[in-house]
Structures are given as C-alpha cells and as structure tokens.
Amino acid sequence: MVILRDGMCPGLDEELLRELRAADIKTEDLVSSDTEELAQKCSVSYKALFAIRRVLLAQHTAFPVSGADLYEELLSSTAILSTGNPSLDKLLDSGLYTGEITELSGGPGSGKSQVCFGVAVHISYHLKHSVMYIDTMGGISAGRLLQMLRAESSNTEEQMQALQRIHIVHVFDIFSLLECLHGLRCGGLQQASVGGGSVKAVIVDSVSAIISPILGGKQNEGMSLMIQVAGVLKTIAKDFNVAALVTNHVTGGGSGEVQAGLGLSWSYIPRTRVLLERVERPGSLHCSLRTATLIKSSRQPCHVKEEFDLQWWSRSEEGSSGKRKLGASDSC
C-alpha cells in the first residue's frame, strides 16, 4: 500500500495532505473513498479530488492485458541460450531461457560448477554475449576457463576476448550478494555490457552456500533475506531479459530420496530445476559422466533423464563434432 506524499501527482500538495490526514486518509484509500463525501469533509474541491483519484488509479492500478499481447511480448523478449552441451539442451528444451531462473542441484562432486563454467565459456565464446558470474565459494578459476577456451580456439586474441566477456564477482555472505544483485539491477549490467556483448546470463554459484547458514535456528531473518535474493534475481531476469542460472545443494528426503535444498519456499522460485548425479561405473575412480534429471519444468515432462560428459566443454575441436560416443573399451 502506497503512502500519500507531497508531489506524488499534480494537485496533491502539502496543504491537501494535511486535510486528508485529518480525515484519516493517509494511503491510497483515497481512491476507494466516496469522493463527494471526502470533498465535503476536507473542504476541498470535488473536481480536484476526482482528478487526483484518476491520476492515482492510472499510476498504480494493474490493467488487464490480453493473452495475445502477452504472447507477442514473450516472442519479442525471450531468447534461448544454448548451454553448449547437446544433452543438456535437449533436457532444457533447447537451452536456458531469458527471463527465467534455472537451478542446478546436486551433491558434492556432481559437476554443478563445471557445468556453470562450461555454460559461461559457451555463451562468451560462441554466442558473443557477456556473462556475470557470481562466485560464492571461491571455486572459479581463470585457468580452468582458459583451458576450456583453448579447447574451442587456438587463437590467443579470441581467447582473451572471450575471457573479458566473463565478469566475475566474489561474494561470501548474504548481504554482499544482495548488494551485488541490487548493483546489477541499478546499472551494473549496462556497465558490464560496455566494450563487449550485452549481458545475457547471470550465474550464482552457489546460492545455497550463502543462504543455508542463515536458515533455521534463532536467525528469524533468514527466510526474509532468501526471498529478497529470489525477488531481485527474478526482477533482473525479467526486466533485463537475461537467463539466471543458480546452483543448489541436495538433502535427503523423508523416504530416502535425494531432493534439492533450501526448503519448500525456495522450490517455487526457479522455473526449471535439474538434478545432477554422478554415474558410477565398475572399476572407475574418476568418472566424468553425469546424469541430469529434470525435476521441475513448465515446458518438458518431469523426471526425464539425460546422460552427459563433463569433459564435453574441454573437448578438442578435432574429432569431436558430435556427442561423445562410449565404446566397450571406454573407461570413465
């Protein structure tokens, strides 16, 4: 509810505000009050109050929009960003959608960060767009990004240009994360776009590493701060037409199944959720194969699985034009 203030609209000055407050009208209740009765009570012109009411309604009322208009807006504003991995793209119905939050969840070593690295490199190098990478665990490595880029191109200049389009921010507490997100919303994304492609992806790796410690116990503000983070992320994704990609940990459910962390309230935030798990092969200590299971989606059937290789983003261009084929002699 918006509080009435001086200069809020033409004709709403300090003197009129005093009269309205005397009549116990301090908020937008003005628009629902009987205008004629209020004019008599406040000794104010009926026409003046009626004009102010019309302006307030125009400024703060949600007007209906047709489904056709919404669909046209969707077509004009939504882009689909390939992750660079055919199996993940298939699972995600072609890739990451701008205007939405996509979540990767999984246990330690499931490959969440490696997928984020690969997505950032692909968007930067192949799609020529900038990426804002918010690292909350200190896990991102410029050397690893460069290694992936060297697998894409042997041209040093192209590698450096792609690296310059990946903007990395380190934050290690919830307040720093909120400050960073608000900064992006208030001009940071435009600044990051200067000198390179426009920012089309914001990656937070990991959102749970910052939010989990403040949930539960005596820290009553934890839930509120989590919803604030979610709200700003959604606003950035929608208003700036960027794809938001976040990572989350997993917990054990009541019946023993693995489920994404941060509880029920957070589960409504991402539009799409993907669970990453290791593929265990007999006799193999280090397997780069992972399964991705779609556990929430508004476009695809849930519980669909795809297997992919984390080394896909580090493959050599020579002899790797399609999916990685596993032969009988392949060891993970």
mmCIF file of C-alpha atoms in Angstrom:
data_model
loop_
_atom_site.group_PDB
_atom_site.id
_atom_site.type_symbol
_atom_site.label_atom_id
_atom_site.label_comp_id
_atom_site.label_asym_id
_atom_site.label_seq_id
_atom_site.Cartn_x
_atom_site.Cartn_y
_atom_site.Cartn_z
ATOM 1 C CA MET A 1 0.000 0.000 0.000
ATOM 2 C CA VAL A 2 1.461 3.346 -1.076
ATOM 3 C CA ILE A 3 1.501 6.242 1.408
ATOM 4 C CA LEU A 4 0.346 9.583 0.015
ATOM 5 C CA ARG A 5 3.100 12.187 -0.167
ATOM 6 C CA ASP A 6 3.648 15.697 -1.454
ATOM 7 C CA GLY A 7 4.204 15.840 -5.216
ATOM 8 C CA MET A 8 3.004 12.294 -5.797
ATOM 9 C CA CYS A 9 0.725 13.634 -8.524
ATOM 10 C CA PRO A 10 -0.389 17.082 -9.735
ATOM 11 C CA GLY A 11 -2.591 18.818 -7.174
ATOM 12 C CA LEU A 12 -1.506 16.684 -4.224
ATOM 13 C CA ASP A 13 0.319 19.325 -2.188
ATOM 14 C CA GLU A 14 1.208 19.604 1.499
ATOM 15 C CA GLU A 15 -1.936 21.559 2.394
ATOM 16 C CA LEU A 16 -4.228 18.946 0.840
ATOM 17 C CA LEU A 17 -2.276 16.170 2.536
ATOM 18 C CA ARG A 18 -2.928 17.778 5.931
ATOM 19 C CA GLU A 19 -6.651 17.916 5.179
ATOM 20 C CA LEU A 20 -6.664 14.279 4.084
ATOM 21 C CA ARG A 21 -4.734 13.123 7.144
ATOM 22 C CA ALA A 22 -7.227 14.952 9.337
ATOM 23 C CA ALA A 23 -9.892 12.823 7.658
ATOM 24 C CA ASP A 24 -7.765 9.709 8.370
ATOM 25 C CA ILE A 25 -6.801 9.268 4.707
ATOM 26 C CA LYS A 26 -3.051 8.569 4.621
ATOM 27 C CA THR A 27 -2.709 5.981 1.888
ATOM 28 C CA GLU A 28 -4.246 5.098 -1.461
ATOM 29 C CA ASP A 29 -7.529 4.555 0.400
ATOM 30 C CA LEU A 30 -8.301 7.875 -1.274
ATOM 31 C CA VAL A 31 -9.275 6.037 -4.458
ATOM 32 C CA SER A 32 -11.791 3.786 -2.661
ATOM 33 C CA SER A 33 -13.354 6.547 -0.566
ATOM 34 C CA ASP A 34 -16.525 8.379 -1.545
ATOM 35 C CA THR A 35 -15.113 11.390 -3.388
ATOM 36 C CA GLU A 36 -18.089 13.689 -2.795
ATOM 37 C CA GLU A 37 -18.254 12.922 0.927
ATOM 38 C CA LEU A 38 -14.485 13.339 1.279
ATOM 39 C CA ALA A 39 -14.591 16.681 -0.542
ATOM 40 C CA GLN A 40 -17.172 17.990 1.935
ATOM 41 C CA LYS A 41 -15.258 16.648 4.931
ATOM 42 C CA CYS A 42 -11.953 18.180 3.825
ATOM 43 C CA SER A 43 -13.455 21.377 2.342
ATOM 44 C CA VAL A 44 -11.704 20.584 -0.910
ATOM 45 C CA SER A 45 -12.925 20.953 -4.488
ATOM 46 C CA TYR A 46 -14.692 17.819 -5.730
ATOM 47 C CA LYS A 47 -13.096 18.262 -9.164
ATOM 48 C CA ALA A 48 -9.599 18.451 -7.649
ATOM 49 C CA LEU A 49 -10.099 15.246 -5.636
ATOM 50 C CA PHE A 50 -11.646 13.484 -8.631
ATOM 51 C CA ALA A 51 -8.654 14.459 -10.824
ATOM 52 C CA ILE A 52 -6.164 13.235 -8.193
ATOM 53 C CA ARG A 53 -8.111 9.965 -7.889
ATOM 54 C CA ARG A 54 -7.927 9.395 -11.655
ATOM 55 C CA VAL A 55 -4.168 10.022 -11.717
ATOM 56 C CA LEU A 56 -3.551 7.631 -8.793
ATOM 57 C CA LEU A 57 -5.627 4.941 -10.498
ATOM 58 C CA ALA A 58 -3.645 5.367 -13.719
ATOM 59 C CA GLN A 59 -0.318 5.189 -11.885
ATOM 60 C CA HIS A 60 -0.950 2.279 -9.523
ATOM 61 C CA THR A 61 -3.718 0.105 -10.958
ATOM 62 C CA ALA A 62 -2.890 -3.109 -12.801
ATOM 63 C CA PHE A 63 -4.624 -3.005 -16.163
ATOM 64 C CA PRO A 64 -5.714 -6.223 -17.883
ATOM 65 C CA VAL A 65 -3.617 -7.462 -20.790
ATOM 66 C CA SER A 66 -4.837 -9.907 -23.406
ATOM 67 C CA GLY A 67 -3.233 -13.299 -23.869
ATOM 68 C CA ALA A 68 -2.296 -12.340 -27.434
ATOM 69 C CA ASP A 69 -0.382 -9.275 -26.179
ATOM 70 C CA LEU A 70 1.450 -11.363 -23.597
ATOM 71 C CA TYR A 71 2.393 -13.897 -26.259
ATOM 72 C CA GLU A 72 3.720 -11.169 -28.559
ATOM 73 C CA GLU A 73 5.771 -9.770 -25.681
ATOM 74 C CA LEU A 74 7.132 -13.253 -24.961
ATOM 75 C CA LEU A 75 8.189 -13.757 -28.585
ATOM 76 C CA SER A 76 9.889 -10.378 -28.763
ATOM 77 C CA SER A 77 11.733 -10.556 -25.430
ATOM 78 C CA THR A 78 12.634 -14.233 -24.854
ATOM 79 C CA ALA A 79 15.845 -15.749 -26.144
ATOM 80 C CA ILE A 80 17.126 -19.292 -25.704
ATOM 81 C CA LEU A 81 20.815 -19.647 -24.838
ATOM 82 C CA SER A 82 22.458 -22.956 -25.638
ATOM 83 C CA THR A 83 24.457 -24.466 -22.792
ATOM 84 C CA GLY A 84 26.941 -25.834 -25.317
ATOM 85 C CA ASN A 85 26.054 -29.421 -24.400
ATOM 86 C CA PRO A 86 23.531 -31.168 -26.702
ATOM 87 C CA SER A 87 22.215 -33.469 -23.960
ATOM 88 C CA LEU A 88 21.561 -30.625 -21.521
ATOM 89 C CA ASP A 89 19.994 -28.521 -24.263
ATOM 90 C CA LYS A 90 17.646 -31.383 -25.082
ATOM 91 C CA LEU A 91 16.653 -31.712 -21.420
ATOM 92 C CA LEU A 92 16.079 -27.951 -21.112
ATOM 93 C CA ASP A 93 14.014 -27.709 -24.310
ATOM 94 C CA SER A 94 16.855 -26.123 -26.324
ATOM 95 C CA GLY A 95 18.745 -24.324 -23.530
ATOM 96 C CA LEU A 96 18.485 -21.586 -20.905
ATOM 97 C CA TYR A 97 15.546 -19.214 -21.346
ATOM 98 C CA THR A 98 15.997 -15.498 -20.676
ATOM 99 C CA GLY A 99 13.603 -14.033 -18.146
ATOM 100 C CA GLU A 100 13.723 -17.199 -16.039
ATOM 101 C CA ILE A 101 15.703 -18.761 -13.204
ATOM 102 C CA THR A 102 17.154 -22.222 -13.865
ATOM 103 C CA GLU A 103 18.582 -24.250 -10.978
ATOM 104 C CA LEU A 104 21.226 -26.963 -10.982
ATOM 105 C CA SER A 105 21.162 -29.048 -7.808
ATOM 106 C CA GLY A 106 23.429 -31.885 -6.784
ATOM 107 C CA GLY A 107 25.753 -33.230 -4.158
ATOM 108 C CA PRO A 108 29.493 -32.546 -3.835
ATOM 109 C CA GLY A 109 31.350 -33.555 -6.991
ATOM 110 C CA SER A 110 28.186 -33.772 -9.081
ATOM 111 C CA GLY A 111 29.546 -31.231 -11.551
ATOM 112 C CA LYS A 112 27.414 -28.149 -10.818
ATOM 113 C CA SER A 113 30.304 -25.708 -11.014
ATOM 114 C CA GLN A 114 31.824 -27.432 -14.050
ATOM 115 C CA VAL A 115 28.533 -27.042 -15.897
ATOM 116 C CA CYS A 116 28.422 -23.365 -14.901
ATOM 117 C CA PHE A 117 31.981 -22.889 -16.210
ATOM 118 C CA GLY A 118 31.056 -24.580 -19.473
ATOM 119 C CA VAL A 119 27.894 -22.522 -19.908
ATOM 120 C CA ALA A 120 29.798 -19.279 -19.239
ATOM 121 C CA VAL A 121 32.503 -20.176 -21.762
ATOM 122 C CA HIS A 122 29.993 -21.209 -24.426
ATOM 123 C CA ILE A 123 27.901 -18.041 -24.101
ATOM 124 C CA SER A 124 31.010 -15.875 -24.085
ATOM 125 C CA TYR A 125 32.910 -17.517 -26.936
ATOM 126 C CA HIS A 126 30.239 -18.894 -29.271
ATOM 127 C CA LEU A 127 27.295 -16.548 -28.638
ATOM 128 C CA LYS A 128 29.492 -13.448 -28.128
ATOM 129 C CA HIS A 129 27.486 -12.305 -25.095
ATOM 130 C CA SER A 130 28.751 -11.244 -21.687
ATOM 131 C CA VAL A 131 28.203 -13.328 -18.553
ATOM 132 C CA MET A 132 28.025 -12.116 -14.945
ATOM 133 C CA TYR A 133 29.446 -14.895 -12.758
ATOM 134 C CA ILE A 134 28.805 -14.502 -9.005
ATOM 135 C CA ASP A 135 31.102 -16.901 -7.136
ATOM 136 C CA THR A 136 30.155 -17.556 -3.500
ATOM 137 C CA MET A 137 32.631 -20.353 -2.750
ATOM 138 C CA GLY A 138 35.880 -19.133 -4.311
ATOM 139 C CA GLY A 139 35.803 -22.053 -6.715
ATOM 140 C CA ILE A 140 36.049 -20.343 -10.088
ATOM 141 C CA SER A 141 39.445 -20.427 -11.731
ATOM 142 C CA ALA A 142 40.630 -18.279 -14.622
ATOM 143 C CA GLY A 143 42.996 -21.110 -15.534
ATOM 144 C CA ARG A 144 40.092 -23.542 -15.874
ATOM 145 C CA LEU A 145 38.143 -21.098 -18.036
ATOM 146 C CA LEU A 146 41.204 -20.568 -20.224
ATOM 147 C CA GLN A 147 41.665 -24.337 -20.535
ATOM 148 C CA MET A 148 38.108 -24.636 -21.821
ATOM 149 C CA LEU A 149 38.609 -21.763 -24.230
ATOM 150 C CA ARG A 150 41.797 -23.334 -25.582
ATOM 151 C CA ALA A 151 39.733 -26.371 -26.476
ATOM 152 C CA GLU A 152 37.491 -24.063 -28.523
ATOM 153 C CA SER A 153 40.160 -21.957 -30.239
ATOM 154 C CA SER A 154 43.924 -21.769 -30.620
ATOM 155 C CA ASN A 155 43.724 -18.031 -31.309
ATOM 156 C CA THR A 156 45.055 -16.190 -28.250
ATOM 157 C CA GLU A 157 43.226 -12.974 -29.120
ATOM 158 C CA GLU A 158 39.883 -14.782 -29.356
ATOM 159 C CA GLN A 159 40.552 -16.484 -26.019
ATOM 160 C CA MET A 160 41.278 -13.150 -24.320
ATOM 161 C CA GLN A 161 38.212 -11.501 -25.831
ATOM 162 C CA ALA A 162 36.032 -14.334 -24.553
ATOM 163 C CA LEU A 163 37.588 -14.112 -21.082
ATOM 164 C CA GLN A 164 36.902 -10.366 -20.999
ATOM 165 C CA ARG A 165 33.215 -11.068 -21.557
ATOM 166 C CA ILE A 166 33.055 -13.186 -18.364
ATOM 167 C CA HIS A 167 32.725 -10.808 -15.391
ATOM 168 C CA ILE A 168 33.443 -12.460 -12.037
ATOM 169 C CA VAL A 169 32.301 -11.169 -8.649
ATOM 170 C CA HIS A 170 33.236 -12.860 -5.365
ATOM 171 C CA VAL A 171 30.710 -12.609 -2.518
ATOM 172 C CA PHE A 172 30.715 -14.643 0.661
ATOM 173 C CA ASP A 173 27.681 -13.507 2.676
ATOM 174 C CA ILE A 174 24.030 -12.766 2.026
ATOM 175 C CA PHE A 175 24.368 -9.001 2.390
ATOM 176 C CA SER A 176 27.200 -8.828 -0.137
ATOM 177 C CA LEU A 177 25.106 -10.919 -2.524
ATOM 178 C CA LEU A 178 22.118 -8.603 -2.149
ATOM 179 C CA GLU A 179 24.344 -5.560 -2.641
ATOM 180 C CA CYS A 180 25.806 -7.137 -5.779
ATOM 181 C CA LEU A 181 22.383 -8.015 -7.228
ATOM 182 C CA HIS A 182 20.979 -4.564 -6.480
ATOM 183 C CA GLY A 183 24.053 -3.063 -8.122
ATOM 184 C CA LEU A 184 23.447 -5.128 -11.258
ATOM 185 C CA ARG A 185 19.829 -4.053 -11.301
ATOM 186 C CA CYS A 186 20.707 -0.366 -10.927
ATOM 187 C CA GLY A 187 23.214 -0.132 -13.770
ATOM 188 C CA GLY A 188 25.802 -2.840 -13.273
ATOM 189 C CA LEU A 189 24.530 -4.936 -16.175
ATOM 190 C CA GLN A 190 24.752 -1.993 -18.567
ATOM 191 C CA GLN A 191 28.304 -1.237 -17.410
ATOM 192 C CA ALA A 192 29.335 -4.863 -17.920
ATOM 193 C CA SER A 193 27.999 -4.679 -21.478
ATOM 194 C CA VAL A 194 30.264 -1.760 -22.412
ATOM 195 C CA GLY A 195 33.057 -2.880 -24.716
ATOM 196 C CA GLY A 196 31.602 -6.343 -25.279
ATOM 197 C CA GLY A 197 28.394 -8.210 -25.955
ATOM 198 C CA SER A 198 25.321 -7.487 -23.867
ATOM 199 C CA VAL A 199 24.972 -9.461 -20.626
ATOM 200 C CA LYS A 200 22.654 -12.393 -21.310
ATOM 201 C CA ALA A 201 23.362 -14.647 -18.312
ATOM 202 C CA VAL A 202 23.779 -14.173 -14.567
ATOM 203 C CA ILE A 203 25.237 -17.204 -12.786
ATOM 204 C CA VAL A 204 25.195 -17.591 -8.986
ATOM 205 C CA ASP A 205 27.393 -20.487 -7.889
ATOM 206 C CA SER A 206 26.277 -21.348 -5.275
ATOM 207 C CA VAL A 207 23.135 -19.714 -3.905
ATOM 208 C CA SER A 208 22.739 -22.352 -1.190
ATOM 209 C CA ALA A 209 26.265 -21.822 0.187
ATOM 210 C CA ILE A 210 25.202 -18.345 1.305
ATOM 211 C CA ILE A 211 21.550 -18.911 2.187
ATOM 212 C CA SER A 212 21.741 -22.248 4.063
ATOM 213 C CA PRO A 213 23.758 -20.908 7.043
ATOM 214 C CA ILE A 214 21.135 -18.240 7.812
ATOM 215 C CA LEU A 215 18.095 -20.515 7.707
ATOM 216 C CA GLY A 216 16.639 -22.136 10.814
ATOM 217 C CA GLY A 217 17.634 -21.769 14.433
ATOM 218 C CA LYS A 218 17.274 -18.349 16.019
ATOM 219 C CA GLN A 219 18.021 -16.459 12.799
ATOM 220 C CA ASN A 220 14.483 -15.327 12.041
ATOM 221 C CA GLU A 221 15.514 -13.007 9.222
ATOM 222 C CA GLY A 222 16.958 -15.843 7.104
ATOM 223 C CA MET A 223 13.733 -16.611 5.229
ATOM 224 C CA SER A 224 13.130 -12.927 4.526
ATOM 225 C CA LEU A 225 16.642 -12.471 3.132
ATOM 226 C CA MET A 226 16.260 -15.565 0.950
ATOM 227 C CA ILE A 227 13.024 -14.204 -0.544
ATOM 228 C CA GLN A 228 14.762 -10.865 -1.155
ATOM 229 C CA VAL A 229 17.504 -12.620 -3.122
ATOM 230 C CA ALA A 230 14.884 -14.510 -5.113
ATOM 231 C CA GLY A 231 12.930 -11.328 -5.814
ATOM 232 C CA VAL A 232 15.910 -9.373 -7.103
ATOM 233 C CA LEU A 233 17.080 -12.307 -9.249
ATOM 234 C CA LYS A 234 13.623 -12.627 -10.798
ATOM 235 C CA THR A 235 13.463 -8.894 -11.444
ATOM 236 C CA ILE A 236 16.877 -8.881 -13.131
ATOM 237 C CA ALA A 237 15.968 -11.880 -15.291
ATOM 238 C CA LYS A 238 12.637 -10.377 -16.349
ATOM 239 C CA ASP A 239 13.499 -6.690 -16.733
ATOM 240 C CA PHE A 240 16.842 -7.187 -18.485
ATOM 241 C CA ASN A 241 15.947 -10.333 -20.476
ATOM 242 C CA VAL A 242 18.797 -12.390 -19.054
ATOM 243 C CA ALA A 243 18.965 -16.055 -18.095
ATOM 244 C CA ALA A 244 19.645 -16.632 -14.390
ATOM 245 C CA LEU A 245 21.439 -19.874 -13.533
ATOM 246 C CA VAL A 246 21.903 -20.843 -9.868
ATOM 247 C CA THR A 247 23.324 -23.895 -8.115
ATOM 248 C CA ASN A 248 21.908 -25.565 -5.017
ATOM 249 C CA HIS A 249 22.887 -28.431 -2.705
ATOM 250 C CA VAL A 250 20.780 -31.517 -2.048
ATOM 251 C CA THR A 251 19.352 -33.091 1.086
ATOM 252 C CA GLY A 252 17.878 -36.478 1.947
ATOM 253 C CA GLY A 253 14.095 -36.685 1.853
ATOM 254 C CA GLY A 254 11.903 -38.442 4.393
ATOM 255 C CA SER A 255 11.749 -41.622 2.324
ATOM 256 C CA GLY A 256 15.448 -41.565 1.480
ATOM 257 C CA GLU A 257 15.239 -39.879 -1.917
ATOM 258 C CA VAL A 258 17.544 -37.002 -2.806
ATOM 259 C CA GLN A 259 15.910 -33.596 -3.165
ATOM 260 C CA ALA A 260 17.074 -30.032 -3.790
ATOM 261 C CA GLY A 261 17.893 -27.954 -0.725
ATOM 262 C CA LEU A 262 16.645 -24.641 0.738
ATOM 263 C CA GLY A 263 13.175 -25.965 1.521
ATOM 264 C CA LEU A 264 9.673 -25.586 0.160
ATOM 265 C CA SER A 265 9.645 -21.793 -0.108
ATOM 266 C CA TRP A 266 12.659 -21.762 -2.432
ATOM 267 C CA SER A 267 11.249 -24.582 -4.571
ATOM 268 C CA TYR A 268 8.748 -22.145 -6.102
ATOM 269 C CA ILE A 269 11.478 -19.726 -7.241
ATOM 270 C CA PRO A 270 13.243 -21.492 -10.156
ATOM 271 C CA ARG A 271 11.160 -22.082 -13.289
ATOM 272 C CA THR A 272 13.305 -25.108 -14.136
ATOM 273 C CA ARG A 273 15.208 -27.435 -11.767
ATOM 274 C CA VAL A 274 17.759 -30.050 -12.806
ATOM 275 C CA LEU A 275 19.305 -32.669 -10.508
ATOM 276 C CA LEU A 276 22.889 -33.680 -11.353
ATOM 277 C CA GLU A 277 24.262 -37.035 -10.190
ATOM 278 C CA ARG A 278 27.444 -38.996 -10.765
ATOM 279 C CA VAL A 279 27.424 -42.071 -12.979
ATOM 280 C CA GLU A 280 29.133 -44.912 -11.178
ATOM 281 C CA ARG A 281 30.990 -47.372 -13.407
ATOM 282 C CA PRO A 282 32.688 -50.517 -12.033
ATOM 283 C CA GLY A 283 36.446 -50.193 -11.758
ATOM 284 C CA SER A 284 36.456 -46.446 -12.352
ATOM 285 C CA LEU A 285 37.679 -43.962 -9.740
ATOM 286 C CA HIS A 286 37.239 -40.737 -11.718
ATOM 287 C CA CYS A 287 34.208 -40.732 -13.981
ATOM 288 C CA SER A 288 33.269 -37.587 -15.888
ATOM 289 C CA LEU A 289 29.841 -38.923 -16.844
ATOM 290 C CA ARG A 290 26.822 -37.401 -15.120
ATOM 291 C CA THR A 291 23.064 -37.831 -15.296
ATOM 292 C CA ALA A 292 20.802 -34.796 -15.410
ATOM 293 C CA THR A 293 17.214 -35.327 -14.239
ATOM 294 C CA LEU A 294 14.527 -32.737 -14.888
ATOM 295 C CA ILE A 295 12.671 -32.371 -11.594
ATOM 296 C CA LYS A 296 10.692 -29.201 -12.393
ATOM 297 C CA SER A 297 9.717 -27.637 -15.704
ATOM 298 C CA SER A 298 6.828 -25.726 -17.244
ATOM 299 C CA ARG A 299 7.678 -26.982 -20.750
ATOM 300 C CA GLN A 300 9.009 -30.532 -20.536
ATOM 301 C CA PRO A 301 7.806 -33.746 -18.825
ATOM 302 C CA CYS A 302 9.476 -34.114 -15.429
ATOM 303 C CA HIS A 303 11.738 -36.997 -14.324
ATOM 304 C CA VAL A 304 13.270 -37.249 -17.802
ATOM 305 C CA LYS A 305 16.991 -38.145 -17.652
ATOM 306 C CA GLU A 306 19.905 -37.360 -19.933
ATOM 307 C CA GLU A 307 23.480 -38.588 -19.595
ATOM 308 C CA PHE A 308 26.301 -36.221 -20.474
ATOM 309 C CA ASP A 309 30.052 -35.878 -20.148
ATOM 310 C CA LEU A 310 31.587 -33.033 -18.110
ATOM 311 C CA GLN A 311 34.574 -33.151 -20.448
ATOM 312 C CA TRP A 312 32.367 -32.059 -23.355
ATOM 313 C CA TRP A 313 33.277 -28.389 -22.794
ATOM 314 C CA SER A 314 37.004 -29.279 -22.738
ATOM 315 C CA ARG A 315 36.951 -31.430 -25.856
ATOM 316 C CA SER A 316 39.278 -30.788 -28.749
ATOM 317 C CA GLU A 317 37.611 -29.477 -31.890
ATOM 318 C CA GLU A 318 39.340 -32.216 -33.859
ATOM 319 C CA GLY A 319 37.269 -35.385 -33.992
ATOM 320 C CA SER A 320 34.565 -34.129 -31.674
ATOM 321 C CA SER A 321 31.882 -32.773 -33.935
ATOM 322 C CA GLY A 322 29.003 -34.556 -32.181
ATOM 323 C CA LYS A 323 28.118 -36.335 -28.981
ATOM 324 C CA ARG A 324 30.775 -38.327 -27.246
ATOM 325 C CA LYS A 325 30.390 -41.993 -28.184
ATOM 326 C CA LEU A 326 31.119 -44.555 -25.478
ATOM 327 C CA GLY A 327 32.605 -47.787 -26.697
ATOM 328 C CA ALA A 328 33.010 -51.045 -24.858
ATOM 329 C CA SER A 329 36.630 -50.243 -24.114
ATOM 330 C CA ASP A 330 35.915 -46.756 -22.756
ATOM 331 C CA SER A 331 36.675 -46.226 -19.118
ATOM 332 C CA CYS A 332 35.190 -43.320 -17.254
#
